[in-house]
Amino acid sequence: MPLTADADIKALLEETRTIAMVGASDRPERPSYGVMATLQAHGYRVIPVNPQITGEHVHGEFVFRDLHQLGDAIDMVDIFRRSDKVGEVVDAAIAIGAKAVWMQLGVIDQAAAARAEAAGLKVVMDRCPAIDIPRLGVARVGEAEGGEA
């Protein structure tokens, strides 16, 4: 089952450091552009992935063509793609050894979620980390929390 409990989602966000954002955009009017900036401001390293703008930079990060190009370990793959395109992204996330996949608001693929979970990945669907981080009081990456939760 995808994560739905606040405590589980908060724990995932607290253990995440590096995020690959599939479907990242260089256009300020696109939701992924703002979410990427929000995640970076919270201390995450966000690596943009988008074959249409490969080689360019978004928020100071080089844009990669696909997940297989990444050399760094990825904690979470944040997916800004239509639901019918999620399966291939999830399969790539499994192949590169990501620890979790996060499907953005409106993005739902139960079969892909089941494959990810069977491979040991945590799954979040139809949510946005930029909304959940402040709602759940997730500490900025690298900053210790002030007490037990």
Short mmCIF file of N, CA, C and O in Angstrom, two decimals:
data_model
loop_
_atom_site.label_atom_id
_atom_site.label_comp_id
_atom_site.label_asym_id
_atom_site.label_seq_id
_atom_site.Cartn_x
_atom_site.Cartn_y
_atom_site.Cartn_z
N MET A 1 0.83 -1.20 0.00
CA MET A 1 0.00 0.00 0.00
C MET A 1 0.87 1.25 0.00
O MET A 1 1.82 1.33 0.77
N PRO A 2 0.53 2.21 -0.84
CA PRO A 2 1.26 3.48 -0.77
C PRO A 2 1.13 4.12 0.61
O PRO A 2 0.15 3.89 1.32
N LEU A 3 2.10 4.90 0.96
CA LEU A 3 2.09 5.58 2.26
C LEU A 3 0.97 6.61 2.27
O LEU A 3 0.83 7.41 1.35
N THR A 4 0.17 6.59 3.33
CA THR A 4 -0.90 7.57 3.49
C THR A 4 -0.88 8.20 4.88
O THR A 4 -1.39 9.31 5.06
N ALA A 5 -0.31 7.51 5.85
CA ALA A 5 -0.27 8.04 7.21
C ALA A 5 0.73 9.18 7.31
O ALA A 5 1.84 9.09 6.77
N ASP A 6 0.33 10.25 7.97
CA ASP A 6 1.21 11.42 8.10
C ASP A 6 2.58 11.05 8.66
O ASP A 6 3.60 11.53 8.18
N ALA A 7 2.62 10.19 9.67
CA ALA A 7 3.89 9.82 10.29
C ALA A 7 4.82 9.13 9.29
O ALA A 7 6.03 9.38 9.28
N ASP A 8 4.26 8.28 8.44
CA ASP A 8 5.07 7.58 7.44
C ASP A 8 5.59 8.53 6.37
O ASP A 8 6.75 8.43 5.94
N ILE A 9 4.74 9.44 5.93
CA ILE A 9 5.15 10.41 4.91
C ILE A 9 6.21 11.36 5.49
O ILE A 9 7.21 11.66 4.84
N LYS A 10 6.02 11.78 6.72
CA LYS A 10 7.01 12.65 7.37
C LYS A 10 8.35 11.93 7.50
O LYS A 10 9.39 12.51 7.21
N ALA A 11 8.32 10.67 7.90
CA ALA A 11 9.56 9.90 8.04
C ALA A 11 10.28 9.79 6.70
O ALA A 11 11.52 9.96 6.62
N LEU A 12 9.54 9.55 5.62
CA LEU A 12 10.15 9.48 4.30
C LEU A 12 10.81 10.81 3.93
O LEU A 12 11.96 10.85 3.48
N LEU A 13 10.10 11.91 4.17
CA LEU A 13 10.66 13.23 3.84
C LEU A 13 11.88 13.55 4.70
O LEU A 13 12.81 14.21 4.24
N GLU A 14 11.90 13.06 5.93
CA GLU A 14 13.04 13.33 6.82
C GLU A 14 14.26 12.50 6.47
O GLU A 14 15.39 12.93 6.70
N GLU A 15 14.06 11.32 5.91
CA GLU A 15 15.21 10.49 5.55
C GLU A 15 15.72 10.76 4.14
O GLU A 15 16.78 10.28 3.76
N THR A 16 14.98 11.52 3.37
CA THR A 16 15.35 11.84 1.99
C THR A 16 16.35 13.00 1.96
O THR A 16 16.20 13.97 2.70
N ARG A 17 17.34 12.87 1.11
CA ARG A 17 18.32 13.94 0.90
C ARG A 17 18.41 14.34 -0.57
O ARG A 17 18.50 15.50 -0.90
N THR A 18 18.41 13.33 -1.45
CA THR A 18 18.57 13.57 -2.89
C THR A 18 17.33 13.10 -3.63
O THR A 18 16.90 11.96 -3.47
N ILE A 19 16.79 14.02 -4.44
CA ILE A 19 15.55 13.75 -5.19
C ILE A 19 15.82 13.93 -6.67
O ILE A 19 16.38 14.95 -7.09
N ALA A 20 15.42 12.96 -7.47
CA ALA A 20 15.42 13.12 -8.93
C ALA A 20 14.01 13.53 -9.31
O ALA A 20 13.04 12.84 -8.95
N MET A 21 13.87 14.65 -9.99
CA MET A 21 12.55 15.14 -10.38
C MET A 21 12.34 14.88 -11.87
O MET A 21 12.91 15.57 -12.71
N VAL A 22 11.54 13.86 -12.17
CA VAL A 22 11.25 13.51 -13.55
C VAL A 22 10.08 14.37 -14.03
O VAL A 22 9.02 14.38 -13.42
N GLY A 23 10.34 15.11 -15.11
CA GLY A 23 9.34 16.05 -15.61
C GLY A 23 9.59 17.45 -15.12
O GLY A 23 8.73 18.33 -15.23
N ALA A 24 10.79 17.69 -14.59
CA ALA A 24 11.16 19.05 -14.16
C ALA A 24 11.08 19.99 -15.36
O ALA A 24 11.36 19.60 -16.49
N SER A 25 10.68 21.21 -15.11
CA SER A 25 10.52 22.19 -16.18
C SER A 25 11.36 23.43 -15.92
O SER A 25 11.61 23.79 -14.77
N ASP A 26 11.77 24.06 -17.01
CA ASP A 26 12.49 25.33 -16.92
C ASP A 26 11.53 26.50 -17.09
O ASP A 26 11.95 27.65 -17.14
N ARG A 27 10.24 26.22 -17.14
CA ARG A 27 9.23 27.27 -17.32
C ARG A 27 8.60 27.62 -15.98
O ARG A 27 7.98 26.77 -15.34
N PRO A 28 8.77 28.87 -15.54
CA PRO A 28 8.28 29.27 -14.21
C PRO A 28 6.79 29.03 -13.97
O PRO A 28 6.37 28.88 -12.82
N GLU A 29 5.99 28.97 -15.01
CA GLU A 29 4.55 28.77 -14.82
C GLU A 29 4.17 27.31 -14.57
O GLU A 29 3.04 27.01 -14.21
N ARG A 30 5.12 26.40 -14.73
CA ARG A 30 4.85 24.98 -14.52
C ARG A 30 4.99 24.62 -13.04
O ARG A 30 5.90 25.09 -12.36
N PRO A 31 4.09 23.79 -12.51
CA PRO A 31 4.17 23.42 -11.09
C PRO A 31 5.53 22.83 -10.69
O PRO A 31 6.03 23.12 -9.59
N SER A 32 6.13 22.01 -11.54
CA SER A 32 7.41 21.38 -11.17
C SER A 32 8.51 22.42 -10.92
O SER A 32 9.39 22.20 -10.09
N TYR A 33 8.45 23.53 -11.61
CA TYR A 33 9.46 24.59 -11.44
C TYR A 33 9.41 25.13 -10.01
O TYR A 33 10.43 25.24 -9.33
N GLY A 34 8.21 25.45 -9.54
CA GLY A 34 8.05 25.97 -8.19
C GLY A 34 8.32 24.93 -7.12
O GLY A 34 8.93 25.23 -6.09
N VAL A 35 7.89 23.69 -7.36
CA VAL A 35 8.12 22.63 -6.38
C VAL A 35 9.62 22.37 -6.25
O VAL A 35 10.13 22.22 -5.14
N MET A 36 10.33 22.37 -7.37
CA MET A 36 11.78 22.15 -7.30
C MET A 36 12.45 23.24 -6.46
O MET A 36 13.29 22.95 -5.60
N ALA A 37 12.07 24.48 -6.68
CA ALA A 37 12.64 25.59 -5.90
C ALA A 37 12.32 25.44 -4.41
O ALA A 37 13.18 25.66 -3.55
N THR A 38 11.10 25.04 -4.11
CA THR A 38 10.69 24.85 -2.72
C THR A 38 11.51 23.74 -2.06
O THR A 38 11.98 23.90 -0.92
N LEU A 39 11.68 22.63 -2.76
CA LEU A 39 12.46 21.51 -2.20
C LEU A 39 13.91 21.91 -1.99
O LEU A 39 14.51 21.58 -0.97
N GLN A 40 14.49 22.64 -2.94
CA GLN A 40 15.87 23.10 -2.79
C GLN A 40 15.99 24.05 -1.60
O GLN A 40 16.94 23.96 -0.82
N ALA A 41 15.03 24.93 -1.45
CA ALA A 41 15.06 25.88 -0.33
C ALA A 41 14.96 25.15 1.01
O ALA A 41 15.44 25.66 2.03
N HIS A 42 14.38 23.96 1.01
CA HIS A 42 14.25 23.17 2.23
C HIS A 42 15.52 22.33 2.49
O HIS A 42 15.60 21.64 3.50
N GLY A 43 16.47 22.40 1.57
CA GLY A 43 17.75 21.74 1.77
C GLY A 43 17.97 20.46 0.98
O GLY A 43 19.05 19.86 1.05
N TYR A 44 16.99 20.03 0.21
CA TYR A 44 17.16 18.83 -0.60
C TYR A 44 18.00 19.14 -1.83
O TYR A 44 17.95 20.25 -2.36
N ARG A 45 18.77 18.15 -2.31
CA ARG A 45 19.39 18.26 -3.62
C ARG A 45 18.38 17.69 -4.60
O ARG A 45 17.94 16.54 -4.44
N VAL A 46 17.99 18.48 -5.57
CA VAL A 46 17.01 18.06 -6.56
C VAL A 46 17.67 18.03 -7.93
O VAL A 46 18.18 19.05 -8.40
N ILE A 47 17.68 16.86 -8.55
CA ILE A 47 18.29 16.68 -9.86
C ILE A 47 17.17 16.60 -10.89
O ILE A 47 16.36 15.66 -10.87
N PRO A 48 17.10 17.58 -11.80
CA PRO A 48 16.03 17.58 -12.80
C PRO A 48 16.29 16.57 -13.93
O PRO A 48 17.42 16.40 -14.37
N VAL A 49 15.21 15.90 -14.34
CA VAL A 49 15.26 14.93 -15.43
C VAL A 49 14.16 15.28 -16.42
O VAL A 49 12.98 15.30 -16.05
N ASN A 50 14.57 15.59 -17.66
CA ASN A 50 13.60 15.92 -18.70
C ASN A 50 14.30 15.84 -20.05
O ASN A 50 15.17 16.66 -20.34
N PRO A 51 13.95 14.87 -20.90
CA PRO A 51 14.64 14.73 -22.18
C PRO A 51 14.48 15.93 -23.11
O PRO A 51 15.32 16.15 -23.98
N GLN A 52 13.45 16.73 -22.92
CA GLN A 52 13.22 17.88 -23.80
C GLN A 52 14.18 19.04 -23.53
O GLN A 52 14.36 19.90 -24.38
N ILE A 53 14.76 19.08 -22.32
CA ILE A 53 15.67 20.18 -22.00
C ILE A 53 17.01 19.67 -21.46
O ILE A 53 17.71 20.36 -20.73
N THR A 54 17.37 18.44 -21.87
CA THR A 54 18.63 17.84 -21.44
C THR A 54 19.80 18.78 -21.72
O THR A 54 19.88 19.39 -22.79
N GLY A 55 20.69 18.90 -20.75
CA GLY A 55 21.88 19.73 -20.92
C GLY A 55 21.70 21.16 -20.45
O GLY A 55 22.67 21.88 -20.27
N GLU A 56 20.47 21.58 -20.25
CA GLU A 56 20.22 22.91 -19.73
C GLU A 56 20.31 22.86 -18.21
O GLU A 56 20.63 21.82 -17.64
N HIS A 57 20.04 23.97 -17.57
CA HIS A 57 20.07 24.02 -16.11
C HIS A 57 18.74 24.56 -15.60
O HIS A 57 18.18 25.50 -16.19
N VAL A 58 18.25 23.98 -14.52
CA VAL A 58 17.06 24.47 -13.84
C VAL A 58 17.45 24.68 -12.39
O VAL A 58 17.98 23.76 -11.75
N HIS A 59 17.24 25.87 -11.90
CA HIS A 59 17.60 26.22 -10.51
C HIS A 59 19.03 25.79 -10.18
O HIS A 59 19.32 25.28 -9.11
N GLY A 60 19.94 25.99 -11.15
CA GLY A 60 21.35 25.72 -10.93
C GLY A 60 21.78 24.28 -11.10
O GLY A 60 22.97 23.96 -10.97
N GLU A 61 20.86 23.38 -11.40
CA GLU A 61 21.18 21.96 -11.56
C GLU A 61 21.10 21.55 -13.03
O GLU A 61 20.17 21.91 -13.74
N PHE A 62 22.08 20.76 -13.47
CA PHE A 62 22.12 20.21 -14.83
C PHE A 62 20.92 19.29 -15.04
O PHE A 62 20.60 18.49 -14.16
N VAL A 63 20.30 19.41 -16.19
CA VAL A 63 19.13 18.57 -16.51
C VAL A 63 19.60 17.31 -17.25
O VAL A 63 20.27 17.41 -18.28
N PHE A 64 19.22 16.16 -16.72
CA PHE A 64 19.57 14.88 -17.33
C PHE A 64 18.43 14.37 -18.20
O PHE A 64 17.27 14.71 -17.99
N ARG A 65 18.79 13.50 -19.17
CA ARG A 65 17.81 12.95 -20.10
C ARG A 65 16.90 11.93 -19.41
O ARG A 65 15.70 11.92 -19.61
N ASP A 66 17.52 11.03 -18.62
CA ASP A 66 16.72 10.01 -17.95
C ASP A 66 17.42 9.57 -16.66
O ASP A 66 18.56 9.93 -16.40
N LEU A 67 16.73 8.79 -15.88
CA LEU A 67 17.26 8.37 -14.58
C LEU A 67 18.52 7.53 -14.70
O LEU A 67 19.37 7.55 -13.82
N HIS A 68 18.66 6.80 -15.81
CA HIS A 68 19.83 5.94 -15.99
C HIS A 68 21.12 6.73 -16.13
O HIS A 68 22.21 6.18 -15.94
N GLN A 69 21.04 8.01 -16.45
CA GLN A 69 22.23 8.86 -16.59
C GLN A 69 22.79 9.31 -15.25
O GLN A 69 23.93 9.75 -15.18
N LEU A 70 22.01 9.23 -14.20
CA LEU A 70 22.42 9.78 -12.92
C LEU A 70 23.49 8.88 -12.29
O LEU A 70 23.34 7.67 -12.24
N GLY A 71 24.54 9.51 -11.78
CA GLY A 71 25.59 8.75 -11.13
C GLY A 71 25.42 8.73 -9.62
O GLY A 71 26.00 7.89 -8.93
N ASP A 72 24.64 9.65 -9.10
CA ASP A 72 24.46 9.77 -7.66
C ASP A 72 23.34 8.85 -7.16
O ASP A 72 22.40 8.55 -7.90
N ALA A 73 23.46 8.41 -5.92
CA ALA A 73 22.38 7.63 -5.30
C ALA A 73 21.16 8.53 -5.14
O ALA A 73 21.28 9.69 -4.75
N ILE A 74 20.01 7.99 -5.43
CA ILE A 74 18.77 8.75 -5.37
C ILE A 74 17.90 8.19 -4.25
O ILE A 74 17.61 6.99 -4.21
N ASP A 75 17.49 9.06 -3.34
CA ASP A 75 16.60 8.64 -2.28
C ASP A 75 15.16 8.55 -2.77
O ASP A 75 14.44 7.61 -2.45
N MET A 76 14.74 9.55 -3.56
CA MET A 76 13.35 9.59 -3.99
C MET A 76 13.27 10.11 -5.42
O MET A 76 14.00 11.02 -5.79
N VAL A 77 12.38 9.52 -6.20
CA VAL A 77 12.08 10.00 -7.54
C VAL A 77 10.71 10.67 -7.46
O VAL A 77 9.71 10.02 -7.14
N ASP A 78 10.69 11.97 -7.71
CA ASP A 78 9.46 12.77 -7.70
C ASP A 78 8.96 12.85 -9.14
O ASP A 78 9.68 13.34 -10.01
N ILE A 79 7.76 12.36 -9.39
CA ILE A 79 7.28 12.19 -10.76
C ILE A 79 6.23 13.23 -11.14
O ILE A 79 5.11 13.23 -10.61
N PHE A 80 6.61 14.09 -12.08
CA PHE A 80 5.70 15.06 -12.69
C PHE A 80 5.42 14.59 -14.11
O PHE A 80 5.88 15.19 -15.08
N ARG A 81 4.72 13.49 -14.25
CA ARG A 81 4.33 12.95 -15.55
C ARG A 81 2.88 12.52 -15.44
O ARG A 81 2.37 12.27 -14.35
N ARG A 82 2.22 12.41 -16.60
CA ARG A 82 0.85 11.91 -16.60
C ARG A 82 0.82 10.48 -16.07
O ARG A 82 1.79 9.73 -16.21
N SER A 83 -0.30 10.10 -15.51
CA SER A 83 -0.44 8.77 -14.93
C SER A 83 -0.10 7.65 -15.92
O SER A 83 0.49 6.64 -15.54
N ASP A 84 -0.43 7.83 -17.21
CA ASP A 84 -0.16 6.78 -18.18
C ASP A 84 1.32 6.66 -18.54
O ASP A 84 1.73 5.73 -19.24
N LYS A 85 2.16 7.56 -18.05
CA LYS A 85 3.61 7.52 -18.29
C LYS A 85 4.40 7.11 -17.04
O LYS A 85 5.62 7.01 -17.08
N VAL A 86 3.70 6.91 -15.94
CA VAL A 86 4.37 6.65 -14.67
C VAL A 86 5.08 5.30 -14.64
O VAL A 86 6.16 5.17 -14.07
N GLY A 87 4.50 4.29 -15.27
CA GLY A 87 5.06 2.95 -15.21
C GLY A 87 6.51 2.88 -15.64
O GLY A 87 7.35 2.27 -14.95
N GLU A 88 6.84 3.54 -16.74
CA GLU A 88 8.23 3.50 -17.22
C GLU A 88 9.17 4.24 -16.27
O GLU A 88 10.32 3.83 -16.09
N VAL A 89 8.69 5.29 -15.63
CA VAL A 89 9.51 6.03 -14.66
C VAL A 89 9.74 5.17 -13.42
O VAL A 89 10.86 5.10 -12.90
N VAL A 90 8.70 4.52 -12.95
CA VAL A 90 8.83 3.65 -11.78
C VAL A 90 9.80 2.51 -12.08
O VAL A 90 10.66 2.18 -11.25
N ASP A 91 9.69 1.91 -13.26
CA ASP A 91 10.61 0.83 -13.62
C ASP A 91 12.06 1.32 -13.63
O ASP A 91 12.97 0.62 -13.16
N ALA A 92 12.28 2.52 -14.12
CA ALA A 92 13.64 3.10 -14.12
C ALA A 92 14.09 3.39 -12.69
O ALA A 92 15.26 3.16 -12.35
N ALA A 93 13.18 3.86 -11.84
CA ALA A 93 13.52 4.13 -10.44
C ALA A 93 13.95 2.84 -9.74
O ALA A 93 14.91 2.83 -8.97
N ILE A 94 13.24 1.77 -10.02
CA ILE A 94 13.61 0.46 -9.45
C ILE A 94 15.00 0.07 -9.96
O ILE A 94 15.86 -0.35 -9.18
N ALA A 95 15.23 0.23 -11.26
CA ALA A 95 16.49 -0.19 -11.87
C ALA A 95 17.69 0.56 -11.31
O ALA A 95 18.77 -0.01 -11.18
N ILE A 96 17.52 1.84 -10.96
CA ILE A 96 18.67 2.61 -10.45
C ILE A 96 18.83 2.50 -8.94
O ILE A 96 19.75 3.07 -8.37
N GLY A 97 17.92 1.78 -8.29
CA GLY A 97 18.04 1.58 -6.85
C GLY A 97 17.53 2.71 -5.99
O GLY A 97 17.97 2.88 -4.85
N ALA A 98 16.58 3.49 -6.52
CA ALA A 98 15.97 4.55 -5.71
C ALA A 98 15.28 3.90 -4.51
O ALA A 98 14.88 2.73 -4.55
N LYS A 99 15.12 4.68 -3.44
CA LYS A 99 14.49 4.16 -2.23
C LYS A 99 12.98 4.41 -2.20
O LYS A 99 12.26 3.74 -1.46
N ALA A 100 12.53 5.39 -2.99
CA ALA A 100 11.11 5.75 -2.96
C ALA A 100 10.71 6.41 -4.27
O ALA A 100 11.55 7.00 -4.97
N VAL A 101 9.43 6.31 -4.58
CA VAL A 101 8.85 7.08 -5.70
C VAL A 101 7.68 7.88 -5.14
O VAL A 101 6.93 7.41 -4.29
N TRP A 102 7.58 9.12 -5.62
CA TRP A 102 6.53 10.03 -5.18
C TRP A 102 5.80 10.52 -6.43
O TRP A 102 6.41 11.17 -7.28
N MET A 103 4.53 10.16 -6.54
CA MET A 103 3.71 10.60 -7.67
C MET A 103 2.95 11.85 -7.25
O MET A 103 2.27 11.85 -6.23
N GLN A 104 3.09 12.88 -8.06
CA GLN A 104 2.53 14.18 -7.72
C GLN A 104 1.00 14.18 -7.73
O GLN A 104 0.36 13.19 -8.11
N LEU A 105 0.42 15.29 -7.32
CA LEU A 105 -1.03 15.45 -7.27
C LEU A 105 -1.66 15.05 -8.60
O LEU A 105 -1.21 15.47 -9.66
N GLY A 106 -2.67 14.20 -8.53
CA GLY A 106 -3.37 13.77 -9.73
C GLY A 106 -2.69 12.62 -10.46
O GLY A 106 -3.22 12.12 -11.45
N VAL A 107 -1.52 12.20 -9.99
CA VAL A 107 -0.78 11.13 -10.66
C VAL A 107 -0.99 9.83 -9.87
O VAL A 107 -0.58 9.73 -8.71
N ILE A 108 -1.66 8.87 -10.51
CA ILE A 108 -2.01 7.61 -9.85
C ILE A 108 -1.78 6.46 -10.82
O ILE A 108 -2.27 6.50 -11.96
N ASP A 109 -1.03 5.46 -10.38
CA ASP A 109 -0.83 4.24 -11.16
C ASP A 109 -0.65 3.11 -10.16
O ASP A 109 0.45 2.90 -9.63
N GLN A 110 -1.74 2.39 -9.89
CA GLN A 110 -1.72 1.33 -8.88
C GLN A 110 -0.77 0.20 -9.27
O GLN A 110 -0.06 -0.34 -8.41
N ALA A 111 -0.72 -0.17 -10.55
CA ALA A 111 0.15 -1.26 -10.99
C ALA A 111 1.62 -0.89 -10.80
O ALA A 111 2.42 -1.69 -10.32
N ALA A 112 1.98 0.34 -11.17
CA ALA A 112 3.36 0.79 -10.99
C ALA A 112 3.71 0.88 -9.51
O ALA A 112 4.82 0.51 -9.10
N ALA A 113 2.77 1.33 -8.70
CA ALA A 113 2.99 1.39 -7.26
C ALA A 113 3.25 0.00 -6.69
O ALA A 113 4.16 -0.19 -5.88
N ALA A 114 2.49 -0.97 -7.15
CA ALA A 114 2.66 -2.35 -6.67
C ALA A 114 4.03 -2.89 -7.07
O ALA A 114 4.69 -3.57 -6.26
N ARG A 115 4.47 -2.60 -8.30
CA ARG A 115 5.81 -3.04 -8.73
C ARG A 115 6.89 -2.41 -7.87
O ARG A 115 7.86 -3.07 -7.47
N ALA A 116 6.75 -1.12 -7.59
CA ALA A 116 7.74 -0.41 -6.77
C ALA A 116 7.80 -1.02 -5.37
O ALA A 116 8.89 -1.28 -4.84
N GLU A 117 6.64 -1.24 -4.78
CA GLU A 117 6.59 -1.81 -3.43
C GLU A 117 7.17 -3.22 -3.41
O GLU A 117 7.89 -3.58 -2.48
N ALA A 118 6.88 -4.01 -4.44
CA ALA A 118 7.42 -5.37 -4.51
C ALA A 118 8.94 -5.35 -4.60
O ALA A 118 9.61 -6.28 -4.14
N ALA A 119 9.49 -4.27 -5.17
CA ALA A 119 10.94 -4.13 -5.29
C ALA A 119 11.56 -3.48 -4.04
O ALA A 119 12.76 -3.23 -4.01
N GLY A 120 10.72 -3.16 -3.05
CA GLY A 120 11.22 -2.61 -1.80
C GLY A 120 11.22 -1.09 -1.70
O GLY A 120 11.75 -0.54 -0.74
N LEU A 121 10.62 -0.41 -2.68
CA LEU A 121 10.56 1.05 -2.63
C LEU A 121 9.34 1.51 -1.84
O LEU A 121 8.29 0.85 -1.87
N LYS A 122 9.47 2.64 -1.17
CA LYS A 122 8.31 3.28 -0.56
C LYS A 122 7.60 4.05 -1.67
O LYS A 122 8.24 4.56 -2.59
N VAL A 123 6.29 4.17 -1.55
CA VAL A 123 5.49 4.82 -2.60
C VAL A 123 4.54 5.82 -1.98
O VAL A 123 3.87 5.53 -0.98
N VAL A 124 4.47 7.01 -2.60
CA VAL A 124 3.47 8.01 -2.26
C VAL A 124 2.78 8.37 -3.57
O VAL A 124 3.44 8.55 -4.59
N MET A 125 1.45 8.46 -3.55
CA MET A 125 0.70 8.80 -4.75
C MET A 125 -0.25 9.96 -4.49
O MET A 125 -0.79 10.09 -3.39
N ASP A 126 -0.42 10.78 -5.53
CA ASP A 126 -1.43 11.84 -5.53
C ASP A 126 -1.22 12.83 -4.38
O ASP A 126 -2.15 13.27 -3.73
N ARG A 127 0.07 13.19 -4.17
CA ARG A 127 0.41 14.17 -3.13
C ARG A 127 1.56 15.03 -3.65
O ARG A 127 2.21 14.68 -4.63
N CYS A 128 1.83 16.12 -2.94
CA CYS A 128 2.94 17.00 -3.30
C CYS A 128 3.83 17.23 -2.08
O CYS A 128 3.32 17.67 -1.03
N PRO A 129 5.14 16.94 -2.19
CA PRO A 129 6.01 17.16 -1.03
C PRO A 129 6.08 18.62 -0.61
O PRO A 129 6.25 18.92 0.57
N ALA A 130 5.92 19.53 -1.55
CA ALA A 130 5.98 20.96 -1.21
C ALA A 130 4.79 21.37 -0.34
O ALA A 130 4.86 22.35 0.39
N ILE A 131 3.70 20.62 -0.40
CA ILE A 131 2.54 20.86 0.46
C ILE A 131 2.73 20.12 1.78
O ILE A 131 2.47 20.67 2.86
N ASP A 132 3.20 18.87 1.70
CA ASP A 132 3.31 18.05 2.91
C ASP A 132 4.43 18.49 3.84
O ASP A 132 4.31 18.34 5.06
N ILE A 133 5.52 19.04 3.33
CA ILE A 133 6.64 19.44 4.19
C ILE A 133 6.21 20.46 5.24
O ILE A 133 6.40 20.23 6.44
N PRO A 134 5.61 21.59 4.86
CA PRO A 134 5.19 22.53 5.90
C PRO A 134 4.01 22.01 6.72
O PRO A 134 3.95 22.23 7.93
N ARG A 135 3.10 21.27 6.09
CA ARG A 135 1.93 20.74 6.80
C ARG A 135 2.35 19.79 7.91
O ARG A 135 1.77 19.79 9.00
N LEU A 136 3.39 19.00 7.64
CA LEU A 136 3.85 18.00 8.61
C LEU A 136 4.96 18.51 9.52
O LEU A 136 5.40 17.80 10.42
N GLY A 137 5.42 19.73 9.28
CA GLY A 137 6.48 20.29 10.11
C GLY A 137 7.82 19.59 9.93
O GLY A 137 8.58 19.43 10.89
N VAL A 138 8.13 19.19 8.70
CA VAL A 138 9.39 18.52 8.42
C VAL A 138 10.54 19.52 8.56
O VAL A 138 10.51 20.59 7.96
N ALA A 139 11.53 19.15 9.37
CA ALA A 139 12.68 20.03 9.59
C ALA A 139 13.47 20.17 8.30
O ALA A 139 13.52 19.26 7.47
N ARG A 140 14.11 21.34 8.13
CA ARG A 140 14.96 21.56 6.96
C ARG A 140 16.06 20.52 6.95
O ARG A 140 16.57 20.14 8.00
N VAL A 141 16.42 20.02 5.77
CA VAL A 141 17.45 19.00 5.65
C VAL A 141 18.73 19.50 6.32
O VAL A 141 19.17 20.63 6.10
N GLY A 142 19.29 18.66 7.18
CA GLY A 142 20.52 19.02 7.87
C GLY A 142 20.32 19.69 9.21
O GLY A 142 21.27 19.93 9.94
N GLU A 143 19.10 20.03 9.54
CA GLU A 143 18.82 20.66 10.82
C GLU A 143 18.14 19.66 11.73
O GLU A 143 17.17 19.00 11.35
N ALA A 144 18.65 19.53 12.92
CA ALA A 144 18.07 18.60 13.89
C ALA A 144 16.73 19.15 14.38
O ALA A 144 16.56 20.36 14.54
N GLU A 145 15.82 18.22 14.66
CA GLU A 145 14.54 18.64 15.23
C GLU A 145 14.74 19.02 16.69
O GLU A 145 15.64 18.54 17.36
N GLY A 146 13.85 19.83 17.18
CA GLY A 146 13.96 20.32 18.54
C GLY A 146 13.51 19.34 19.60
O GLY A 146 13.62 19.61 20.78
N GLY A 147 13.00 18.19 19.21
CA GLY A 147 12.58 17.22 20.21
C GLY A 147 11.97 16.01 19.57
O GLY A 147 11.96 15.87 18.36
N GLU A 148 11.45 15.14 20.39
CA GLU A 148 10.81 13.92 19.89
C GLU A 148 9.45 14.26 19.30
O GLU A 148 8.74 15.11 19.80
N ALA A 149 9.10 13.56 18.24
CA ALA A 149 7.80 13.79 17.63
C ALA A 149 6.75 12.87 18.20
O ALA A 149 7.03 11.82 18.67
#
